């Protein structure tokens, strides 16, 4: 098993199936021939006589370049025929490693041979059909874990091939499995490991113990790699369409659930006025956090400082009120961007949410979450209420659960 490392750029991954072409002629070439003048080429004596004892100076000369090229071309085509048969047989057996190895060598030979464009097109059509028949699917995913704790079970996928009699597992198929990780500085990146499907077409990964919380995915793809431009293009396009891959959620919850915490979120009404008589969003956030295992957590009110947007004043007021009893402060606002009736009779509320987390022990902001949430309901009041409860009770909970 080998492990590969690459910086994460949003997303997850394409596989690299390295096929050996050792011994394959370079593009446009074939095996060289030894033209020694003895049984290798026809003699050019200029005479119709065939006596074995008669020779001429021309008999020892090499064949003209055109004749050499023709012979090389015919030899390349003959070898490509053998390789294509090997590819067909390997595909029928489900041995895609051998199949694509044969394809790579055959395509190189045909690319360098004259008058072989139709042969090459036929070969490529077979390769494309072979890719069409392959399928990757998620099988089992472990439940969420917490940072510093291993996933309880492996991630697993299946590799199958579609046949006239139905789907069957593909054994011995080379795959690349990518999953979230962090580098030495704690920055996120994507790690990958090579895997081979077992006799049941199963590909499994016992993921390393996650170092930090986060929502990500484990993605499996074929471990294809080739110098053939047609196959490279096929793989790129299929990857862009989401084909030849499968994924499972890699969810890691924060382990910092027992940190003394206070929530203060100020809601604004549809006209932009601060609501100081209720704490709808803060309440909607508190309950599910407790249900998810957060303890030593409560609420506080700082309407003046939140309404003014004066963050330093807010933090000073919080320190003065909490003393050393609170280590983490979750604060922010929700504002109504729009609240309108639709032609279908339903009201639509678009809510803008801005929430931050301050760590008093580190004396710094450790998280910022800003997003809009849309909810629809039968009445204006119901749409606004739904938007606040969904934004705080679902989306904000996820932000805190997987990012703290």
XYZ file of C-alpha atoms in Angstrom:
404
model
C 0.000 0.000 0.000
C 1.232 3.445 -0.800
C 0.002 6.736 0.477
C -0.155 9.891 -1.616
C -0.469 13.452 -0.431
C -1.938 16.457 -2.247
C -3.165 19.839 -1.067
C -6.934 20.036 -0.802
C -8.505 22.488 -3.230
C -12.269 21.932 -2.547
C -13.254 18.622 -3.386
C -12.886 15.790 -3.823
C -10.615 13.790 -6.615
C -9.558 11.824 -10.031
C -7.785 8.408 -9.840
C -4.446 7.423 -11.545
C -4.222 3.807 -12.806
C -0.589 3.371 -13.815
C -0.295 0.953 -16.709
C 3.150 -0.271 -17.636
C 4.076 0.121 -21.267
C 7.602 -1.203 -20.814
C 8.733 -2.820 -23.966
C 6.144 -0.995 -26.081
C 7.609 0.769 -29.097
C 7.603 4.521 -29.090
C 4.878 6.234 -31.100
C 5.476 5.744 -34.808
C 8.025 2.921 -34.320
C 8.081 -0.871 -34.414
C 10.610 -3.560 -33.604
C 13.769 -3.088 -35.665
C 14.746 -5.711 -38.265
C 18.226 -6.984 -39.109
C 18.721 -6.678 -42.888
C 21.817 -8.834 -43.251
C 21.066 -9.902 -46.829
C 20.520 -13.526 -45.757
C 16.873 -14.497 -45.871
C 15.670 -11.139 -44.570
C 14.723 -9.387 -47.806
C 14.525 -10.253 -51.500
C 17.692 -10.025 -53.496
C 17.941 -7.283 -56.147
C 20.200 -8.843 -58.799
C 18.406 -7.507 -61.869
C 18.357 -11.080 -63.253
C 15.534 -13.590 -63.609
C 17.857 -16.437 -62.874
C 17.514 -18.138 -59.501
C 20.686 -20.108 -59.185
C 21.819 -20.217 -55.600
C 25.431 -19.823 -56.569
C 24.873 -16.599 -58.517
C 24.985 -13.289 -56.719
C 25.538 -9.661 -57.628
C 26.842 -6.633 -55.710
C 23.258 -5.328 -55.405
C 22.287 -8.377 -53.364
C 24.258 -7.121 -50.382
C 22.651 -3.701 -50.355
C 19.966 -2.807 -47.777
C 16.332 -2.622 -48.899
C 15.050 0.824 -49.914
C 13.636 2.920 -47.040
C 10.083 2.621 -48.409
C 10.301 -1.180 -48.232
C 11.627 -1.012 -44.664
C 8.784 1.293 -43.620
C 6.234 -1.013 -45.231
C 7.637 -4.042 -43.437
C 7.743 -2.185 -40.123
C 4.161 -1.035 -40.601
C 2.900 -4.538 -41.340
C 4.728 -5.901 -38.320
C 3.202 -3.178 -36.113
C -0.292 -4.034 -37.386
C 0.283 -7.721 -36.776
C 1.457 -7.079 -33.233
C -1.505 -4.740 -32.647
C -3.821 -7.588 -33.735
C -2.346 -9.828 -31.044
C -2.612 -7.101 -28.407
C -6.237 -6.366 -29.332
C -7.091 -10.051 -28.905
C -5.368 -9.973 -25.513
C -7.373 -6.881 -24.577
C -10.674 -8.488 -25.604
C -9.868 -11.601 -23.601
C -8.827 -9.581 -20.546
C -12.018 -7.471 -20.649
C -14.122 -10.637 -20.902
C -12.358 -11.985 -17.799
C -12.705 -8.697 -15.936
C -8.928 -8.195 -15.804
C -8.880 -4.466 -16.520
C -5.253 -4.055 -15.551
C -4.206 -6.390 -18.362
C -6.851 -4.983 -20.701
C -5.670 -1.397 -20.480
C -2.034 -2.416 -20.587
C -2.708 -4.168 -23.893
C -4.743 -1.194 -25.126
C -1.960 1.284 -24.355
C 0.602 -0.715 -26.309
C -1.737 -1.446 -29.219
C -2.819 2.190 -29.542
C 0.820 3.274 -29.622
C 1.537 0.855 -32.446
C -1.543 1.841 -34.453
C -0.880 5.556 -33.969
C 2.470 5.097 -35.679
C 1.277 2.867 -38.499
C -0.017 4.255 -41.769
C -3.590 3.560 -42.939
C -4.644 2.381 -39.464
C -7.077 5.117 -38.446
C -10.127 2.846 -38.706
C -8.374 0.147 -36.680
C -7.480 2.672 -33.997
C -11.059 4.002 -33.930
C -12.363 0.465 -33.413
C -9.900 -0.144 -30.601
C -10.947 3.062 -28.863
C -14.618 2.159 -29.224
C -13.959 -1.067 -27.331
C -12.161 0.810 -24.558
C -15.026 3.279 -24.231
C -17.539 0.417 -24.021
C -15.408 -1.227 -21.315
C -15.480 1.984 -19.278
C -19.261 2.224 -19.790
C -19.722 -1.186 -18.223
C -17.851 -0.322 -15.014
C -19.680 0.998 -11.955
C -18.620 2.146 -8.477
C -21.117 2.292 -5.611
C -20.980 3.092 -1.882
C -21.657 0.086 0.341
C -21.232 0.938 4.042
C -20.309 4.105 5.912
C -19.351 4.338 9.570
C -21.305 6.625 11.864
C -19.861 10.010 12.799
C -16.848 10.049 15.053
C -15.175 12.822 17.069
C -11.775 14.402 16.569
C -9.102 12.133 18.029
C -11.270 8.998 17.865
C -11.131 6.378 15.113
C -14.174 5.613 12.983
C -15.880 2.504 14.396
C -16.018 0.644 11.056
C -14.338 0.902 7.630
C -15.649 2.782 4.607
C -16.489 0.323 1.831
C -17.421 0.444 -1.859
C -18.168 -2.039 -4.616
C -16.769 -2.283 -8.141
C -19.000 -4.086 -10.635
C -19.215 -4.673 -14.366
C -22.459 -4.868 -16.320
C -22.843 -8.018 -18.400
C -25.759 -9.463 -20.433
C -26.559 -11.651 -17.437
C -26.431 -8.765 -14.963
C -23.883 -6.996 -12.782
C -21.005 -8.994 -11.366
C -18.163 -7.987 -9.030
C -14.777 -7.053 -10.438
C -11.905 -8.594 -8.505
C -8.348 -7.282 -8.534
C -9.344 -3.836 -9.737
C -6.844 -1.058 -8.868
C -8.468 1.894 -7.099
C -7.508 5.173 -5.479
C -9.286 6.070 -2.228
C -9.088 9.737 -1.176
C -10.118 11.136 2.220
C -9.720 14.344 4.306
C -6.671 14.937 6.443
C -4.410 17.665 7.797
C -0.741 18.499 7.361
C 1.787 19.052 10.147
C 0.581 22.615 10.645
C -3.047 21.537 10.919
C -4.056 22.848 7.475
C -6.584 20.679 5.611
C -5.463 18.509 2.719
C -6.560 15.401 0.846
C -4.824 12.082 1.448
C -5.078 9.089 -0.859
C -4.256 5.408 -0.722
C -4.178 2.693 -3.380
C -6.464 -0.286 -2.969
C -7.261 -3.443 -4.955
C -10.813 -4.803 -4.994
C -11.176 -8.231 -3.391
C -12.827 -11.305 -4.923
C -16.242 -9.803 -4.134
C -15.395 -6.498 -5.836
C -15.146 -4.827 -2.424
C -12.840 -1.876 -1.753
C -12.413 -0.910 1.909
C -10.628 1.815 3.855
C -10.034 1.891 7.596
C -9.504 5.644 7.751
C -6.783 7.035 10.021
C -7.843 8.646 13.284
C -9.072 12.160 12.353
C -7.115 14.968 13.933
C -9.809 17.640 13.633
C -13.536 18.115 13.203
C -15.001 18.570 9.763
C -17.425 17.394 7.122
C -15.840 15.733 4.128
C -16.036 12.663 1.929
C -14.184 9.461 1.154
C -14.050 9.069 -2.632
C -13.050 6.008 -4.656
C -12.024 6.150 -8.329
C -10.188 3.840 -10.739
C -6.430 4.047 -10.426
C -6.009 4.805 -14.114
C -3.074 6.538 -15.713
C -2.059 6.544 -19.333
C -0.114 8.482 -21.930
C -2.837 7.774 -24.506
C -4.634 11.061 -25.138
C -7.938 9.429 -26.066
C -8.094 7.477 -22.799
C -6.979 10.526 -20.818
C -9.803 12.547 -22.393
C -12.345 9.793 -21.680
C -11.338 9.721 -18.023
C -11.407 13.522 -17.681
C -14.883 13.776 -19.189
C -16.281 10.912 -17.131
C -14.814 12.422 -14.000
C -16.460 15.756 -14.830
C -19.800 13.950 -15.172
C -19.337 12.210 -11.839
C -18.914 8.791 -13.426
C -16.460 6.071 -12.406
C -16.479 7.205 -8.776
C -18.417 6.839 -5.540
C -18.327 8.679 -2.213
C -19.302 8.294 1.424
C -19.562 11.010 4.122
C -16.494 11.462 6.333
C -18.014 13.375 9.262
C -16.004 14.230 12.357
C -17.661 16.098 15.227
C -15.820 18.436 17.554
C -14.509 16.942 20.762
C -14.804 20.331 22.516
C -18.345 19.866 23.787
C -17.701 20.431 27.498
C -16.188 23.893 27.179
C -18.203 26.444 29.252
C -20.166 28.328 26.574
C -22.677 31.175 26.292
C -24.871 32.029 23.286
C -26.084 35.520 22.404
C -27.863 36.008 19.054
C -29.911 39.104 18.263
C -32.809 38.803 15.795
C -34.069 41.721 13.714
C -37.640 42.061 12.459
C -38.718 42.593 8.843
C -38.418 46.390 9.170
C -34.865 46.189 10.546
C -35.651 46.739 14.198
C -33.848 44.759 16.916
C -36.045 42.306 18.838
C -35.120 42.601 22.506
C -38.126 40.814 23.964
C -37.329 37.327 22.634
C -34.407 35.046 21.791
C -35.865 32.876 19.046
C -32.640 32.046 17.193
C -30.535 31.562 20.337
C -33.178 29.239 21.773
C -33.430 27.331 18.494
C -29.644 26.820 18.570
C -29.305 25.868 22.246
C -31.629 22.851 22.352
C -30.088 20.769 19.535
C -26.563 21.528 20.772
C -27.492 20.052 24.144
C -29.033 17.067 22.380
C -25.775 16.574 20.470
C -23.749 16.363 23.681
C -22.803 19.986 24.470
C -22.859 20.669 28.202
C -22.138 23.681 30.447
C -23.863 25.881 27.875
C -26.439 28.685 28.281
C -27.644 32.042 26.902
C -27.047 35.714 27.634
C -28.368 39.039 26.258
C -26.244 41.832 24.774
C -28.766 43.582 22.473
C -27.163 47.031 22.562
C -23.694 45.874 21.580
C -24.959 43.411 18.951
C -27.293 45.989 17.409
C -24.486 48.552 17.128
C -22.090 46.054 15.565
C -19.363 47.184 17.972
C -17.544 43.890 18.496
C -14.841 45.171 20.915
C -17.557 46.683 23.117
C -19.469 43.383 22.991
C -16.441 41.360 24.070
C -15.656 43.792 26.895
C -19.228 43.523 28.147
C -19.115 39.733 27.918
C -15.835 39.517 29.842
C -17.208 41.785 32.520
C -20.357 39.681 32.884
C -18.840 36.204 32.570
C -15.558 36.627 34.397
C -13.689 33.332 34.233
C -16.880 31.272 34.179
C -17.196 31.212 30.367
C -14.470 30.132 27.936
C -16.387 30.235 24.652
C -18.793 32.923 23.414
C -21.129 32.301 20.450
C -22.634 35.581 19.221
C -24.189 37.163 16.165
C -27.312 38.399 14.400
C -30.062 37.347 12.022
C -31.605 39.890 9.633
C -34.524 39.647 7.224
C -33.300 40.163 3.669
C -36.734 39.673 2.148
C -40.191 38.488 3.142
C -42.606 38.248 0.236
C -45.716 36.375 -0.909
C -45.479 34.221 -4.014
C -47.872 33.535 -6.861
C -48.551 30.121 -5.361
C -49.852 31.738 -2.178
C -46.825 30.825 -0.062
C -44.604 33.338 1.713
C -40.828 33.230 1.233
C -38.408 34.506 3.860
C -34.715 35.025 3.133
C -32.710 35.333 6.322
C -29.106 36.596 6.574
C -27.163 34.976 9.409
C -23.817 36.130 10.797
C -22.376 34.295 13.814
C -18.895 34.190 15.352
C -17.194 32.235 18.119
C -14.730 33.855 20.500
C -12.340 31.806 22.645
C -11.565 33.745 25.818
C -8.744 31.382 26.803
C -6.934 31.933 23.491
C -8.256 35.517 23.261
C -9.156 35.152 19.588
C -12.000 34.448 17.193
C -12.020 30.785 16.225
C -14.981 30.590 13.832
C -17.144 32.790 11.621
C -20.287 31.552 9.856
C -22.140 33.782 7.407
C -24.914 32.502 5.146
C -28.456 33.116 3.945
C -31.301 30.710 4.519
C -34.623 30.571 2.682
C -37.857 29.159 4.116
C -41.404 29.046 2.728
C -44.699 28.758 4.564
C -48.402 29.560 4.293
C -48.218 32.844 6.206
C -45.724 35.672 6.666
C -45.204 34.886 10.354
C -44.779 31.176 9.715
C -42.191 31.766 6.989
C -40.139 34.057 9.254
C -40.381 31.640 12.181
C -39.360 28.699 10.002
C -36.381 30.575 8.596
C -35.038 31.372 12.085
C -35.568 27.886 13.458
C -34.065 26.128 10.455
C -31.104 28.496 10.172
C -30.185 28.288 13.841
C -31.462 24.824 14.709
C -29.975 23.006 11.714
C -27.397 24.959 9.733
C -25.744 26.704 12.674
C -25.716 23.472 14.664
C -23.811 21.791 11.827
C -21.373 24.701 11.589
C -20.542 24.430 15.274
C -20.634 20.649 15.493
C -18.197 20.108 12.624
C -16.031 23.238 12.739
C -15.280 23.961 16.396
